[in-house]
PDB file of C-alpha atoms and ligand atoms in Angstrom:
ATOM      1  CA  MET L1262      11.781-101.772 100.685  1.00  0.00           C
ATOM      2  CA  ALA L1263       8.659-100.021  99.295  1.00  0.00           C
ATOM      3  CA  THR L1264       7.520-100.886  95.809  1.00  0.00           C
ATOM      4  CA  LEU L1265       8.133 -97.935  93.575  1.00  0.00           C
ATOM      5  CA  ASN L1266       5.376 -96.906  91.203  1.00  0.00           C
ATOM      6  CA  TYR L1267       5.882 -96.870  87.435  1.00  0.00           C
ATOM      7  CA  SER L1268       6.615 -93.134  87.189  1.00  0.00           C
ATOM      8  CA  LYS L1269       9.287 -93.351  89.918  1.00  0.00           C
ATOM      9  CA  GLN L1270      10.908 -96.222  88.181  1.00  0.00           C
ATOM     10  CA  ARG L1271      10.953 -94.264  84.911  1.00  0.00           C
ATOM     11  CA  GLN L1272      12.401 -91.267  86.727  1.00  0.00           C
ATOM     12  CA  ALA L1273      15.134 -93.453  88.177  1.00  0.00           C
ATOM     13  CA  ILE L1274      16.090 -94.671  84.740  1.00  0.00           C
ATOM     14  CA  LEU L1275      16.140 -91.124  83.418  1.00  0.00           C
ATOM     15  CA  ASP L1276      18.200 -89.837  86.382  1.00  0.00           C
ATOM     16  CA  LEU L1277      20.731 -92.708  85.883  1.00  0.00           C
ATOM     17  CA  LEU L1278      21.094 -91.939  82.211  1.00  0.00           C
ATOM     18  CA  GLN L1279      21.533 -88.137  82.803  1.00  0.00           C
ATOM     19  CA  SER L1280      24.076 -88.712  85.569  1.00  0.00           C
ATOM     20  CA  ARG L1281      26.436 -91.037  83.601  1.00  0.00           C
ATOM     21  CA  LYS L1282      28.138 -90.390  80.303  1.00  0.00           C
ATOM     22  CA  ASP L1283      29.079 -93.944  79.276  1.00  0.00           C
ATOM     23  CA  HIS L1284      25.925 -94.873  77.210  1.00  0.00           C
ATOM     24  CA  PRO L1285      24.948 -98.039  79.055  1.00  0.00           C
ATOM     25  CA  SER L1286      22.969-100.920  77.571  1.00  0.00           C
ATOM     26  CA  ALA L1287      19.527-101.865  78.957  1.00  0.00           C
ATOM     27  CA  GLU L1288      21.159-104.782  80.783  1.00  0.00           C
ATOM     28  CA  VAL L1289      23.745-102.516  82.514  1.00  0.00           C
ATOM     29  CA  ILE L1290      20.966-100.115  83.413  1.00  0.00           C
ATOM     30  CA  TYR L1291      18.795-102.932  84.940  1.00  0.00           C
ATOM     31  CA  GLN L1292      21.791-104.432  86.875  1.00  0.00           C
ATOM     32  CA  THR L1293      22.723-101.015  88.281  1.00  0.00           C
ATOM     33  CA  LEU L1294      19.261-100.016  89.316  1.00  0.00           C
ATOM     34  CA  ARG L1295      18.072-103.303  90.789  1.00  0.00           C
ATOM     35  CA  LYS L1296      20.780-102.872  93.531  1.00  0.00           C
ATOM     36  CA  SER L1297      18.662-100.102  95.037  1.00  0.00           C
ATOM     37  CA  MET L1298      15.285-101.275  93.557  1.00  0.00           C
ATOM     38  CA  PRO L1299      14.965-104.989  94.119  1.00  0.00           C
ATOM     39  CA  ASN L1300      11.404-105.060  92.736  1.00  0.00           C
ATOM     40  CA  LEU L1301      12.497-103.715  89.382  1.00  0.00           C
ATOM     41  CA  SER L1302      12.030-106.151  86.526  1.00  0.00           C
ATOM     42  CA  ALA L1303      13.979-106.277  83.270  1.00  0.00           C
ATOM     43  CA  GLY L1304      10.730-105.942  81.400  1.00  0.00           C
ATOM     44  CA  THR L1305       9.928-102.664  83.115  1.00  0.00           C
ATOM     45  CA  VAL L1306      13.499-101.298  82.277  1.00  0.00           C
ATOM     46  CA  TYR L1307      13.009-102.228  78.622  1.00  0.00           C
ATOM     47  CA  ARG L1308       9.441-100.822  78.479  1.00  0.00           C
ATOM     48  CA  ASN L1309      10.534 -97.641  80.040  1.00  0.00           C
ATOM     49  CA  LEU L1310      13.613 -97.163  77.851  1.00  0.00           C
ATOM     50  CA  LYS L1311      11.298 -97.527  74.879  1.00  0.00           C
ATOM     51  CA  LEU L1312       8.911 -94.938  76.227  1.00  0.00           C
ATOM     52  CA  LEU L1313      11.572 -92.485  77.114  1.00  0.00           C
ATOM     53  CA  THR L1314      13.140 -92.827  73.726  1.00  0.00           C
ATOM     54  CA  GLU L1315       9.672 -92.261  72.097  1.00  0.00           C
ATOM     55  CA  LEU L1316       9.157 -89.096  74.146  1.00  0.00           C
ATOM     56  CA  GLY L1317      12.559 -87.838  73.076  1.00  0.00           C
ATOM     57  CA  GLN L1318      13.943 -87.716  76.717  1.00  0.00           C
ATOM     58  CA  ILE L1319      16.749 -90.179  75.894  1.00  0.00           C
ATOM     59  CA  LYS L1320      18.411 -91.269  72.705  1.00  0.00           C
ATOM     60  CA  LYS L1321      18.877 -94.822  71.592  1.00  0.00           C
ATOM     61  CA  LEU L1322      22.260 -95.836  69.874  1.00  0.00           C
ATOM     62  CA  THR L1323      22.126 -98.799  67.679  1.00  0.00           C
ATOM     63  CA  GLY L1324      24.640-100.646  65.545  1.00  0.00           C
ATOM     64  CA  LEU L1325      27.506-100.522  67.996  1.00  0.00           C
ATOM     65  CA  ASP L1326      27.946-104.016  69.327  1.00  0.00           C
ATOM     66  CA  GLY L1327      24.685-105.871  68.663  1.00  0.00           C
ATOM     67  CA  VAL L1328      22.790-104.370  71.609  1.00  0.00           C
ATOM     68  CA  ASP L1329      21.155-101.020  72.026  1.00  0.00           C
ATOM     69  CA  HIS L1330      22.898 -98.388  74.213  1.00  0.00           C
ATOM     70  CA  PHE L1331      21.191 -95.357  75.698  1.00  0.00           C
ATOM     71  CA  ASP L1332      22.113 -91.714  76.040  1.00  0.00           C
ATOM     72  CA  GLY L1333      20.709 -89.178  78.518  1.00  0.00           C
ATOM     73  CA  THR L1334      22.271 -86.366  76.513  1.00  0.00           C
ATOM     74  CA  THR L1335      19.785 -85.304  73.869  1.00  0.00           C
ATOM     75  CA  SER L1336      21.546 -82.184  72.401  1.00  0.00           C
ATOM     76  CA  PRO L1337      23.020 -82.859  69.040  1.00  0.00           C
ATOM     77  CA  HIS L1338      26.363 -84.454  69.236  1.00  0.00           C
ATOM     78  CA  SER L1339      28.496 -87.279  67.609  1.00  0.00           C
ATOM     79  CA  HIS L1340      30.080 -90.321  69.246  1.00  0.00           C
ATOM     80  CA  PHE L1341      33.689 -91.589  69.371  1.00  0.00           C
ATOM     81  CA  ILE L1342      33.859 -95.398  69.727  1.00  0.00           C
ATOM     82  CA  CYS L1343      37.204 -97.011  70.948  1.00  0.00           C
ATOM     83  CA  GLN L1344      37.687-100.201  68.938  1.00  0.00           C
ATOM     84  CA  CYS L1345      40.048-101.423  71.646  1.00  0.00           C
ATOM     85  CA  CYS L1346      37.842-101.347  74.757  1.00  0.00           C
ATOM     86  CA  GLY L1347      34.430-100.547  73.325  1.00  0.00           C
ATOM     87  CA  LYS L1348      33.896 -97.290  75.207  1.00  0.00           C
ATOM     88  CA  VAL L1349      31.485 -94.780  73.670  1.00  0.00           C
ATOM     89  CA  ASP L1350      32.376 -91.125  74.338  1.00  0.00           C
ATOM     90  CA  ASP L1351      30.428 -87.928  73.457  1.00  0.00           C
ATOM     91  CA  VAL L1352      31.798 -85.735  70.715  1.00  0.00           C
ATOM     92  CA  PHE L1353      30.282 -82.296  70.859  1.00  0.00           C
ATOM     93  CA  PHE L1354      30.805 -81.561  67.303  1.00  0.00           C
ATOM     94  CA  GLU L1355      28.238 -81.494  64.566  1.00  0.00           C
ATOM     95  CA  ALA L1356      30.119 -83.258  61.742  1.00  0.00           C
ATOM     96  CA  ASP L1357      28.339 -81.543  59.018  1.00  0.00           C
ATOM     97  CA  GLU L1358      24.983 -79.636  59.386  1.00  0.00           C
ATOM     98  CA  SER L1359      24.303 -79.622  55.736  1.00  0.00           C
ATOM     99  CA  LEU L1360      24.651 -83.503  55.493  1.00  0.00           C
ATOM    100  CA  ASN L1361      20.950 -84.088  55.437  1.00  0.00           C
ATOM    101  CA  GLU L1362      20.571 -81.672  52.537  1.00  0.00           C
ATOM    102  CA  LYS L1363      23.565 -83.289  50.570  1.00  0.00           C
ATOM    103  CA  ALA L1364      22.260 -86.775  51.037  1.00  0.00           C
ATOM    104  CA  ALA L1365      18.533 -85.842  50.259  1.00  0.00           C
ATOM    105  CA  SER L1366      18.841 -86.250  46.517  1.00  0.00           C
ATOM    106  CA  HIS L1367      20.414 -89.660  47.069  1.00  0.00           C
ATOM    107  CA  CYS L1368      17.502 -90.973  49.294  1.00  0.00           C
ATOM    108  CA  ASN L1369      14.173 -92.410  48.446  1.00  0.00           C
ATOM    109  CA  GLY L1370      12.438 -90.405  51.203  1.00  0.00           C
ATOM    110  CA  LYS L1371      12.625 -87.462  53.447  1.00  0.00           C
ATOM    111  CA  ILE L1372      15.667 -87.237  55.757  1.00  0.00           C
ATOM    112  CA  GLN L1373      14.935 -86.144  59.352  1.00  0.00           C
ATOM    113  CA  SER L1374      18.411 -86.668  60.948  1.00  0.00           C
ATOM    114  CA  HIS L1375      21.733 -88.405  60.744  1.00  0.00           C
ATOM    115  CA  HIS L1376      24.201 -89.825  63.206  1.00  0.00           C
ATOM    116  CA  VAL L1377      27.889 -89.927  62.925  1.00  0.00           C
ATOM    117  CA  TYR L1378      30.204 -92.346  64.662  1.00  0.00           C
ATOM    118  CA  PHE L1379      33.994 -91.843  64.756  1.00  0.00           C
ATOM    119  CA  TYR L1380      36.040 -94.957  65.336  1.00  0.00           C
ATOM    120  CA  GLY L1381      39.517 -95.192  66.751  1.00  0.00           C
ATOM    121  CA  THR L1382      41.558 -95.858  70.000  1.00  0.00           C
ATOM    122  CA  CYS L1383      40.903 -93.944  73.248  1.00  0.00           C
ATOM    123  CA  ASN L1384      43.679 -92.197  75.206  1.00  0.00           C
ATOM    124  CA  GLU L1385      43.657 -94.840  77.924  1.00  0.00           C
ATOM    125  CA  CYS L1386      44.031 -97.735  75.435  1.00  0.00           C
ATOM    126  CA  LEU L1387      46.759 -95.689  73.561  1.00  0.00           C
ATOM    127  CA  LYS L1388      48.813 -95.692  76.784  1.00  0.00           C
ATOM    128  CA  LYS L1389      48.748 -99.411  77.211  1.00  0.00           C
TER     129      LYS L1389
HETATM  130 ZN1   ZN D2471      39.732 -97.627  74.807  1.00  0.00          ZN
HETATM  131 MN1   MN D2472      26.205 -89.372  73.730  1.00  0.00          MN
END
C-alpha cells in the first residue's frame, strides 16, 4: 500500500463526507478511512477536518452529543436529530431567513449565521 500524500488524504476525507449523509464524527471518519488507508493517522484526520472546515468545504456540527460531527453538504439547511437513536438527518428548509435580523438587536455583536436543530423521533424509531 503506497503512502498517500496529504492532499490525497484530504480529498479522501472530503469524498467520504460528500458521499454519506449521516454526519459522522472524526472518529467514525478515521475508522472508516483507515480500512483502505492503513497509513492514515487520527491526527491527520483531525487536522484536515479543521482545515476543510476553515476552507468552507465542509461544515462542523457542534453541541449534539459532546463530539463534533461533520457535514459534506454546505448549502443552507437545518438538521433533525432523533433523540431515540441519535441519527442526524438533513432538513432542506430554512427555518426563518430573517432570524439573523430579528436577533440582531438582542446580540452584543454582529450576527453572521444561525443554525437550527429540530429534535424528535425518526420514522424508524417510531415503528419500534
Ligand atoms: Zn431514530
Ligand atoms: Mn447536514
